[in-house]
XYZ file of C-alpha atoms in Angstrom:
590
model
C 3.889 2.702 -18.155
C 7.618 2.693 -17.251
C 8.880 3.193 -14.179
C 10.732 6.858 -12.861
C 13.170 7.268 -10.750
C 13.858 10.906 -11.132
C 11.653 13.781 -10.029
C 9.641 14.682 -12.621
C 6.751 17.194 -12.329
C 4.404 14.558 -14.660
C 0.654 15.590 -15.334
C -0.221 14.610 -11.780
C -4.332 14.938 -10.224
C -4.312 18.867 -8.864
C -4.870 17.123 -5.276
C -1.022 15.389 -5.820
C 0.692 18.583 -7.213
C -0.477 20.433 -4.144
C 1.073 17.837 -1.631
C 4.040 16.876 -3.640
C 7.514 18.138 -2.047
C 10.125 19.697 -4.222
C 12.836 17.451 -2.939
C 15.407 19.957 -4.541
C 14.911 18.493 -7.960
C 15.645 20.435 -10.760
C 12.955 22.539 -12.406
C 11.816 20.862 -15.644
C 8.790 21.702 -17.855
C 5.271 20.273 -17.264
C 4.222 17.539 -19.638
C 0.688 17.552 -20.039
C -1.713 15.461 -21.905
C -2.411 16.024 -25.351
C -5.153 18.365 -26.377
C -5.277 17.410 -30.081
C -8.026 14.708 -29.465
C -11.605 16.183 -29.380
C -13.398 16.215 -25.845
C -16.774 16.272 -24.562
C -18.267 20.091 -24.830
C -20.262 19.352 -21.449
C -19.731 16.459 -18.825
C -23.715 15.579 -19.335
C -22.743 14.890 -23.129
C -20.927 12.007 -21.713
C -22.909 10.884 -19.056
C -25.971 10.764 -21.043
C -24.291 9.177 -24.178
C -22.986 6.393 -21.525
C -26.733 6.068 -19.892
C -27.927 5.785 -23.639
C -25.810 3.363 -24.751
C -26.130 1.135 -21.398
C -30.116 1.749 -21.357
C -31.590 -0.138 -24.517
C -34.434 -2.234 -25.704
C -33.014 -5.058 -23.673
C -34.148 -2.996 -20.363
C -37.576 -2.978 -21.379
C -38.139 -6.418 -22.079
C -35.287 -8.420 -21.287
C -35.204 -7.651 -17.006
C -38.758 -8.036 -16.213
C -38.922 -11.349 -18.613
C -35.998 -12.819 -16.893
C -37.096 -11.782 -13.124
C -40.622 -12.911 -13.143
C -38.929 -16.164 -14.851
C -36.553 -16.367 -11.793
C -38.495 -16.098 -8.991
C -40.043 -12.573 -8.917
C -38.553 -10.270 -6.205
C -36.243 -12.812 -4.940
C -34.212 -12.608 -8.560
C -33.166 -9.133 -7.114
C -30.682 -10.540 -4.668
C -28.679 -12.613 -7.274
C -28.819 -9.447 -9.451
C -27.799 -7.039 -6.802
C -24.664 -9.384 -6.087
C -23.693 -10.091 -9.508
C -23.855 -6.122 -9.975
C -21.652 -5.444 -6.960
C -18.990 -7.942 -7.619
C -18.850 -8.461 -11.549
C -20.593 -5.627 -13.599
C -19.850 -2.537 -12.090
C -16.155 -3.138 -11.335
C -15.763 -4.397 -15.094
C -17.741 -1.006 -16.171
C -15.467 1.137 -13.706
C -12.102 -0.366 -15.243
C -13.201 0.029 -18.852
C -14.163 3.682 -18.146
C -11.006 4.158 -16.730
C -8.844 2.627 -19.150
C -10.241 4.352 -22.091
C -9.921 7.759 -20.058
C -6.158 6.941 -19.159
C -5.156 5.654 -22.431
C -7.320 8.107 -24.645
C -7.595 5.412 -27.357
C -10.266 3.019 -28.874
C -10.513 -0.699 -28.511
C -7.544 -1.393 -31.048
C -4.645 0.944 -30.374
C -5.336 0.570 -26.679
C -3.620 -2.574 -26.333
C -0.322 -1.589 -27.334
C -0.385 0.752 -23.839
C -1.429 -2.470 -22.149
C -0.477 -5.891 -23.227
C 0.158 -5.674 -26.972
C -0.183 -9.386 -27.701
C -3.692 -9.323 -26.670
C -4.354 -6.843 -29.552
C -6.659 -9.316 -31.112
C -9.250 -8.143 -28.533
C -9.899 -5.070 -30.439
C -10.300 -6.371 -33.615
C -12.647 -8.657 -32.052
C -14.831 -6.056 -30.171
C -14.819 -4.419 -33.773
C -16.225 -7.501 -35.522
C -18.914 -8.059 -32.991
C -19.890 -4.718 -33.265
C -20.570 -5.278 -36.881
C -22.677 -8.312 -36.318
C -24.684 -6.512 -33.696
C -25.433 -3.596 -35.979
C -26.356 -5.959 -38.897
C -29.558 -7.183 -36.479
C -30.198 -4.506 -34.293
C -30.945 -1.903 -36.359
C -33.271 -3.899 -38.026
C -35.773 -4.155 -34.425
C -35.121 -0.307 -34.574
C -36.871 -0.309 -37.968
C -39.495 -2.524 -37.254
C -40.186 0.064 -34.452
C -40.235 2.730 -37.033
C -42.697 0.531 -39.006
C -44.846 0.779 -36.232
C -44.525 4.354 -35.365
C -45.577 5.396 -38.840
C -48.260 2.922 -38.597
C -50.160 4.424 -35.700
C -50.221 7.691 -36.973
C -54.480 6.560 -37.943
C -57.611 6.832 -35.461
C -57.765 3.361 -35.189
C -54.567 1.232 -34.928
C -54.368 -1.548 -37.655
C -53.788 -4.140 -35.199
C -56.933 -3.353 -33.478
C -59.160 -5.746 -35.129
C -59.216 -8.921 -37.448
C -60.862 -7.221 -40.537
C -57.688 -6.414 -42.346
C -56.396 -7.808 -45.560
C -53.501 -9.939 -43.605
C -55.498 -11.438 -41.203
C -56.379 -15.104 -40.889
C -59.283 -17.383 -39.768
C -57.273 -17.866 -36.679
C -57.353 -14.216 -35.655
C -59.541 -13.968 -32.381
C -60.019 -10.455 -30.869
C -61.416 -11.123 -27.120
C -61.105 -7.282 -25.767
C -64.603 -5.786 -25.509
C -66.285 -9.352 -26.025
C -67.609 -12.160 -24.249
C -67.869 -15.876 -24.869
C -65.102 -15.655 -26.975
C -63.242 -19.118 -27.010
C -59.212 -18.896 -26.878
C -57.448 -21.898 -28.037
C -53.927 -22.909 -29.156
C -54.530 -21.838 -32.662
C -55.663 -18.529 -31.677
C -53.631 -15.668 -33.038
C -54.480 -11.918 -31.707
C -54.906 -9.387 -34.289
C -51.388 -7.873 -33.182
C -49.625 -10.894 -33.346
C -51.015 -11.218 -36.870
C -49.882 -7.529 -37.707
C -46.048 -8.379 -36.299
C -45.639 -11.993 -38.291
C -48.060 -11.021 -41.599
C -47.723 -7.359 -42.082
C -44.694 -6.040 -40.537
C -42.520 -9.285 -41.129
C -44.352 -11.313 -43.554
C -42.553 -14.220 -42.171
C -45.240 -16.820 -43.623
C -43.878 -15.728 -47.162
C -40.629 -17.619 -45.837
C -39.906 -21.200 -45.620
C -37.481 -20.914 -42.926
C -33.641 -20.461 -43.150
C -33.669 -22.694 -45.976
C -35.340 -20.126 -47.848
C -36.063 -16.710 -46.327
C -37.937 -14.702 -49.490
C -37.311 -12.016 -51.223
C -36.609 -8.171 -49.334
C -39.251 -6.350 -48.251
C -39.139 -2.644 -49.451
C -40.902 -1.117 -46.618
C -38.041 -2.117 -44.228
C -35.774 -1.505 -46.281
C -37.223 2.201 -46.462
C -37.359 2.265 -42.671
C -33.642 0.928 -42.273
C -32.404 3.650 -44.403
C -34.168 6.230 -42.411
C -32.437 4.670 -39.348
C -28.953 4.560 -40.762
C -29.451 8.217 -42.009
C -30.084 9.764 -38.656
C -27.011 7.360 -37.238
C -24.884 8.892 -40.100
C -25.810 12.570 -39.215
C -25.507 11.963 -35.585
C -21.854 10.481 -35.989
C -20.257 11.864 -39.042
C -18.798 14.849 -36.673
C -17.899 13.018 -33.749
C -18.831 13.389 -30.258
C -19.821 17.202 -30.733
C -22.417 16.399 -32.586
C -23.611 12.877 -30.792
C -23.341 14.628 -27.635
C -25.947 16.910 -28.441
C -28.358 14.472 -30.186
C -28.063 11.962 -26.961
C -29.801 14.853 -24.677
C -33.190 14.008 -26.794
C -32.526 10.283 -27.812
C -31.290 9.455 -23.897
C -34.027 11.699 -22.052
C -37.339 11.170 -23.846
C -37.256 7.368 -22.940
C -37.531 8.604 -19.246
C -40.744 10.724 -20.087
C -42.381 8.309 -22.045
C -41.480 5.301 -19.287
C -43.074 7.721 -16.555
C -46.570 8.493 -18.819
C -46.736 4.885 -19.670
C -46.269 3.591 -15.780
C -48.716 6.307 -14.785
C -51.149 4.994 -17.538
C -50.430 1.130 -16.433
C -51.248 1.921 -12.768
C -54.580 3.077 -13.264
C -55.870 0.183 -15.352
C -58.247 -2.740 -14.353
C -55.927 -5.962 -13.343
C -52.865 -3.904 -13.065
C -52.113 -5.020 -9.304
C -52.279 -8.732 -10.454
C -49.354 -7.996 -12.755
C -47.368 -6.167 -10.033
C -47.690 -9.051 -7.519
C -46.589 -11.655 -10.234
C -43.753 -9.588 -11.044
C -42.572 -8.914 -7.612
C -43.704 -12.071 -5.496
C -40.393 -13.825 -4.215
C -40.201 -17.546 -4.888
C -37.054 -17.886 -2.726
C -36.776 -21.667 -3.692
C -35.448 -20.255 -6.708
C -32.338 -19.100 -5.155
C -31.165 -22.934 -5.067
C -31.011 -22.941 -8.703
C -27.765 -22.231 -10.655
C -29.629 -21.321 -13.965
C -30.923 -18.153 -11.740
C -27.824 -17.142 -10.872
C -26.364 -17.801 -14.484
C -29.315 -15.278 -15.755
C -28.498 -12.493 -13.153
C -24.921 -12.632 -14.340
C -25.914 -12.499 -18.160
C -28.212 -10.099 -17.484
C -26.139 -7.614 -15.532
C -23.326 -7.908 -17.817
C -25.404 -7.345 -21.102
C -27.442 -4.595 -19.369
C -24.289 -2.428 -18.404
C -22.326 -3.553 -21.808
C -18.528 -3.910 -20.859
C -16.486 -5.404 -23.642
C -18.130 -3.961 -26.513
C -15.482 -1.066 -26.685
C -18.204 1.268 -26.232
C -17.066 2.575 -22.727
C -13.207 2.556 -23.823
C -14.425 4.937 -26.862
C -16.670 7.170 -24.967
C -14.571 7.825 -21.910
C -11.404 8.274 -24.112
C -12.827 11.677 -24.858
C -13.270 12.850 -21.421
C -10.684 15.111 -19.825
C -7.688 13.309 -17.940
C -8.519 14.112 -14.338
C -12.329 13.512 -14.785
C -13.769 11.779 -11.727
C -14.837 8.358 -13.974
C -15.070 6.559 -10.466
C -18.213 8.812 -9.780
C -19.390 8.275 -13.244
C -19.146 4.967 -13.211
C -21.123 4.428 -10.010
C -23.871 6.895 -11.363
C -24.370 5.507 -14.728
C -24.725 1.973 -13.647
C -27.029 2.657 -10.717
C -29.309 4.923 -13.357
C -29.212 1.468 -15.980
C -30.352 -0.912 -12.980
C -33.221 1.288 -11.591
C -34.288 1.763 -15.333
C -34.852 -1.809 -15.958
C -36.190 -2.556 -12.483
C -39.062 0.510 -13.161
C -39.159 -0.887 -16.568
C -40.794 -4.098 -15.099
C -43.848 -1.825 -13.712
C -44.527 -0.431 -16.914
C -44.666 -3.995 -18.585
C -46.339 -6.110 -15.678
C -49.411 -3.682 -14.991
C -50.150 -3.813 -18.742
C -49.915 -7.812 -18.709
C -52.064 -7.706 -15.260
C -54.693 -5.740 -17.657
C -54.440 -8.085 -20.536
C -54.579 -11.039 -17.827
C -57.854 -9.535 -16.419
C -59.570 -8.894 -20.073
C -58.964 -12.466 -21.319
C -60.033 -13.976 -17.881
C -56.533 -15.981 -17.413
C -53.612 -16.096 -15.260
C -50.615 -13.585 -15.872
C -48.503 -16.245 -16.562
C -50.405 -17.363 -19.394
C -50.201 -13.968 -21.241
C -46.610 -13.239 -20.022
C -45.038 -15.791 -22.048
C -43.793 -13.687 -24.978
C -40.157 -12.817 -24.555
C -37.631 -10.888 -26.441
C -38.817 -8.680 -29.229
C -42.220 -10.307 -29.087
C -43.239 -8.431 -25.705
C -42.398 -4.899 -27.725
C -44.121 -5.974 -30.586
C -47.236 -8.113 -29.975
C -47.905 -8.157 -26.477
C -47.862 -4.296 -25.193
C -49.081 -3.139 -28.581
C -52.015 -5.292 -28.244
C -52.579 -3.865 -24.730
C -52.091 -0.199 -25.950
C -54.800 -0.687 -29.099
C -57.442 -1.593 -26.260
C -56.885 1.524 -23.776
C -58.517 5.149 -24.118
C -56.451 7.411 -26.443
C -54.851 4.149 -28.141
C -53.141 6.113 -30.805
C -51.417 8.790 -28.763
C -49.824 5.898 -26.268
C -48.844 3.887 -29.418
C -47.096 6.841 -30.916
C -44.842 7.564 -27.529
C -44.513 3.854 -26.974
C -42.631 3.234 -30.394
C -41.072 6.696 -30.414
C -39.629 5.243 -27.069
C -38.569 2.343 -28.605
C -36.785 4.040 -31.971
C -34.566 6.064 -29.310
C -33.522 3.959 -26.919
C -32.388 1.805 -29.930
C -30.613 5.016 -31.656
C -28.605 5.476 -28.363
C -27.329 2.147 -28.653
C -26.281 2.166 -32.189
C -24.546 5.246 -31.362
C -22.254 3.605 -28.760
C -21.619 0.731 -30.833
C -20.839 2.189 -34.051
C -18.634 4.833 -32.398
C -16.693 1.834 -30.580
C -15.541 0.815 -34.002
C -14.810 4.634 -35.494
C -12.765 5.531 -32.617
C -10.890 2.259 -32.660
C -9.971 2.087 -36.736
C -9.769 5.786 -36.683
C -7.122 5.811 -33.684
C -5.171 2.744 -35.157
C -4.824 4.489 -38.255
C -4.699 8.047 -37.612
C -2.404 9.351 -40.576
C -5.068 7.757 -43.190
C -8.472 8.645 -41.465
C -7.706 11.592 -38.820
C -9.016 13.996 -41.745
C -11.340 11.783 -43.331
C -14.203 10.990 -40.446
C -16.838 11.858 -42.666
C -16.143 9.549 -45.480
C -15.053 6.666 -42.980
C -18.444 6.905 -40.926
C -20.196 7.030 -44.526
C -18.287 3.918 -45.299
C -19.234 1.810 -42.120
C -22.744 3.050 -42.421
C -23.360 1.626 -45.908
C -21.326 -1.548 -44.681
C -23.840 -1.702 -42.088
C -26.874 -1.065 -43.817
C -25.558 -4.004 -46.762
C -24.784 -6.647 -44.025
C -28.373 -5.926 -42.501
C -30.168 -7.039 -45.911
C -30.388 -10.747 -44.923
C -32.469 -9.530 -41.795
C -35.151 -7.369 -44.018
C -36.229 -10.776 -46.251
C -39.381 -12.111 -45.309
C -37.496 -14.558 -43.142
C -35.145 -12.055 -41.665
C -36.352 -12.500 -37.943
C -35.044 -15.973 -37.796
C -31.307 -13.976 -39.282
C -32.073 -11.480 -36.369
C -32.474 -14.466 -33.735
C -29.604 -16.409 -34.835
C -27.117 -13.114 -35.034
C -28.402 -12.238 -31.897
C -27.720 -15.829 -30.195
C -24.451 -16.390 -31.702
C -23.133 -12.930 -32.911
C -22.920 -11.063 -29.814
C -23.488 -14.042 -27.160
C -20.595 -16.193 -25.881
C -17.833 -14.350 -28.105
C -18.343 -10.761 -26.344
C -18.279 -12.617 -22.611
C -15.214 -14.553 -23.764
C -13.689 -11.301 -24.859
C -14.292 -9.412 -21.903
C -12.946 -12.334 -19.834
C -9.504 -12.079 -21.700
C -9.701 -8.278 -21.147
C -10.048 -8.530 -17.414
C -7.026 -11.255 -17.564
C -4.869 -8.917 -19.555
C -5.392 -5.670 -17.851
C -5.466 -7.031 -13.917
C -2.447 -10.034 -14.664
C -0.549 -8.682 -17.298
C -0.778 -5.011 -17.472
C -0.618 -5.684 -13.567
C -3.458 -4.750 -10.914
C -0.721 -2.238 -9.064
C 0.144 -0.480 -12.531
C -3.850 -0.257 -13.259
C -4.136 1.341 -9.853
C -1.506 3.888 -10.176
C -3.147 4.858 -13.420
C -6.379 5.946 -11.664
C -4.387 7.555 -9.155
C -2.833 9.503 -11.530
C -6.319 10.546 -12.973
C -8.281 10.921 -9.534
C -5.646 11.333 -7.158
C -6.474 8.384 -4.977
C -5.728 4.714 -5.427
C -8.858 2.119 -6.057
C -9.845 0.653 -2.987
C -9.219 -3.189 -2.010
C -12.767 -4.023 -3.070
C -12.053 -2.978 -6.805
C -8.857 -4.494 -7.063
C -10.017 -8.002 -5.384
C -12.813 -7.742 -7.899
C -10.754 -7.048 -11.226
C -7.953 -9.715 -10.223
C -10.373 -12.444 -9.088
C -14.183 -12.043 -8.754
C -14.945 -10.083 -11.824
C -13.095 -13.059 -13.908
C -14.592 -15.406 -12.138
C -18.038 -14.174 -12.656
C -17.383 -14.261 -16.597
C -15.765 -17.627 -16.519
C -18.969 -19.036 -14.571
C -21.302 -17.258 -17.501
C -19.046 -18.684 -20.352
C -19.099 -22.353 -18.612
C -22.748 -22.318 -17.984
C -23.965 -21.397 -21.431
C -21.650 -23.664 -23.090
C -23.098 -26.695 -20.655
C -26.411 -25.565 -21.370
C -27.831 -24.875 -24.994
C -31.282 -25.151 -25.165
C -32.771 -25.785 -28.825
C -33.461 -22.338 -30.939
C -36.911 -21.751 -31.716
C -38.662 -18.593 -32.835
C -42.401 -18.569 -33.834
C -43.224 -22.811 -33.518
C -39.984 -22.914 -36.149
C -37.081 -25.124 -34.490
C -33.859 -24.283 -36.262
C -32.159 -27.020 -38.286
C -28.820 -28.195 -37.039
C -26.968 -26.882 -39.831
C -28.135 -23.115 -38.823
C -26.853 -23.635 -35.494
C -22.993 -25.218 -37.029
C -23.173 -21.490 -38.982
C -24.132 -19.865 -35.809
C -20.671 -21.009 -34.126
C -18.869 -20.100 -37.076
C -20.300 -16.696 -36.936
C -19.286 -16.730 -33.073
C -16.253 -17.965 -34.098
C -15.161 -15.290 -36.767
C -14.986 -12.832 -34.353
C -13.183 -14.722 -31.362
C -10.618 -16.152 -33.773
C -9.120 -12.714 -34.381
C -7.415 -13.073 -30.775
C -5.326 -16.329 -30.941
C -4.448 -15.367 -34.617
C -2.835 -12.089 -33.661
C -1.140 -13.406 -30.601
C 0.787 -16.218 -33.425
C 1.363 -12.937 -35.617
C 2.908 -11.103 -33.216
C 5.168 -13.745 -31.843
C 6.280 -14.732 -35.330
C 7.181 -11.175 -36.606
C 8.746 -9.941 -33.159
C 12.598 -10.467 -33.648
C 14.498 -12.444 -30.984
C 14.596 -15.817 -29.067
C 11.062 -16.858 -27.838
C 11.899 -15.796 -24.331
C 12.774 -12.584 -25.910
C 9.605 -12.353 -27.930
C 7.101 -13.237 -24.984
C 8.920 -10.206 -23.339
C 8.622 -7.775 -25.579
C 4.822 -9.277 -26.721
C 3.483 -8.413 -22.675
C 5.543 -5.481 -22.029
C 3.375 -2.500 -22.789
C 5.035 0.075 -25.557
C 6.494 3.183 -24.551
C 4.445 6.436 -25.166
C 5.916 9.297 -26.669
C 5.129 10.860 -23.147
C 7.276 8.125 -21.745
C 10.091 8.834 -23.767
C 10.034 12.168 -22.869
C 9.836 11.477 -19.345
C 13.145 9.070 -19.811
C 15.152 11.291 -21.144
C 14.289 14.179 -18.537
C 15.206 11.919 -16.248
C 18.484 11.351 -17.594
C 18.698 14.915 -18.162
C 18.595 15.574 -14.674
C 21.463 13.102 -13.701
C 24.316 14.631 -12.277
């Protein structure tokens, strides 16, 4: 923002107003934050929305899997360090930026560093890619939820039309031989009944569309539309259910899991520290990536949600509360998962590590349902488990689409300000249409491809540039002054050092490590051919490319010499508020 050399009573924090001397300045009218923008009805609406976005399906499966894979209890050390020095500072920075500038991910760059405006477009493209596959996973959960309303769960036995001779049900039976070809009833229900993946030949031929999944996805997007169409006034109310219900269900499942035979084996496996793992660079990379994707800076969601806050809201406290809740949820989810894995190992008569090979969605759609099917009261536990998955997913979808909605509507207010319902409808239709390829018989292969390349390295690179643009181009001192005007105090030296150096280094570390280590892409024993990996890189580049393209566009269309163009392109544009202050300064001069 422009610096002022005259005494003008700008919209300061109440603490500052009480302590600022008059200095005999001429009385001028108070300039306040514009009130035309929507606001959260209650503070808890905002907090639950942020928590609901940050706590998603990944908290339930990704953290427990990565934790035991990378040293159990010892993994908590790099995870905590990466959270303190990388994840939480970036989380705090985005909340502060959105609250101060009160804009979405695209137009906010005019106020920070105009040449980086392409970051906003890249964020919206990435959010679209995420919506193409993430909502399909929620649709799978809805399919399971519907299928759970039976006396005997359909993945309990091998007597169904979709089962094969390899189906082996070992629960409650003795002398059962489990070999490399054996498939549990839960695995065959997931792969053959829900996905129908046996009908596909891979990404070369994904087969036709599955009408059951199309119907499930239609229901999901209908819920999403009527939750978002009126803005934060409606979504802020919906999250009171979707953000709190998962915690009730997690508590129920934790208590039930702790009472199962063999649960202690799973907990020991989950938490037993392997200190030698701390010397492995890959463990630190996984810790950094996990905390980053868990908290979710860079997706434009935190910018959008905080932009509807009152100007003097304590976003510092909000950042600490919501990030702490998110990390604790991940940790507790590990107990929910591993008590059940210990139970399954006990029933199979094998080690926990032999049961815990599944990762990703398979952990949620094969391993856990298999254990539930063999519990007393299996129908009840299946219903609440998949209801929890649906609500966890919906919260994140609300946030991801709100990021696009806020960014585009703030960029084109003259066109869209009175047409939010139509714009949200159009966006939902685009997302539904883009998801159709994931609803085919080979849709799971498409989901894996989009998850790996659509929102992997591109979003990390975007946040890296965002941190650089704010800390180095906009200026850490200017940003600290912005925070002071909202909160009444300057961020401490720890936060400023993190924003300037540690957090960008943290992101660069993830990017370089990810590019150096590219494991083969495999799903259900299907190894992705090389051409699909090339397509994946094109998908990733299609979002990130907007950043250099806009930089070139901005430099070409800005008048003046190259030096003058650069100066204009990196200088924050003055707002109406700035111009008012400047004119008042001139009027106050003798």
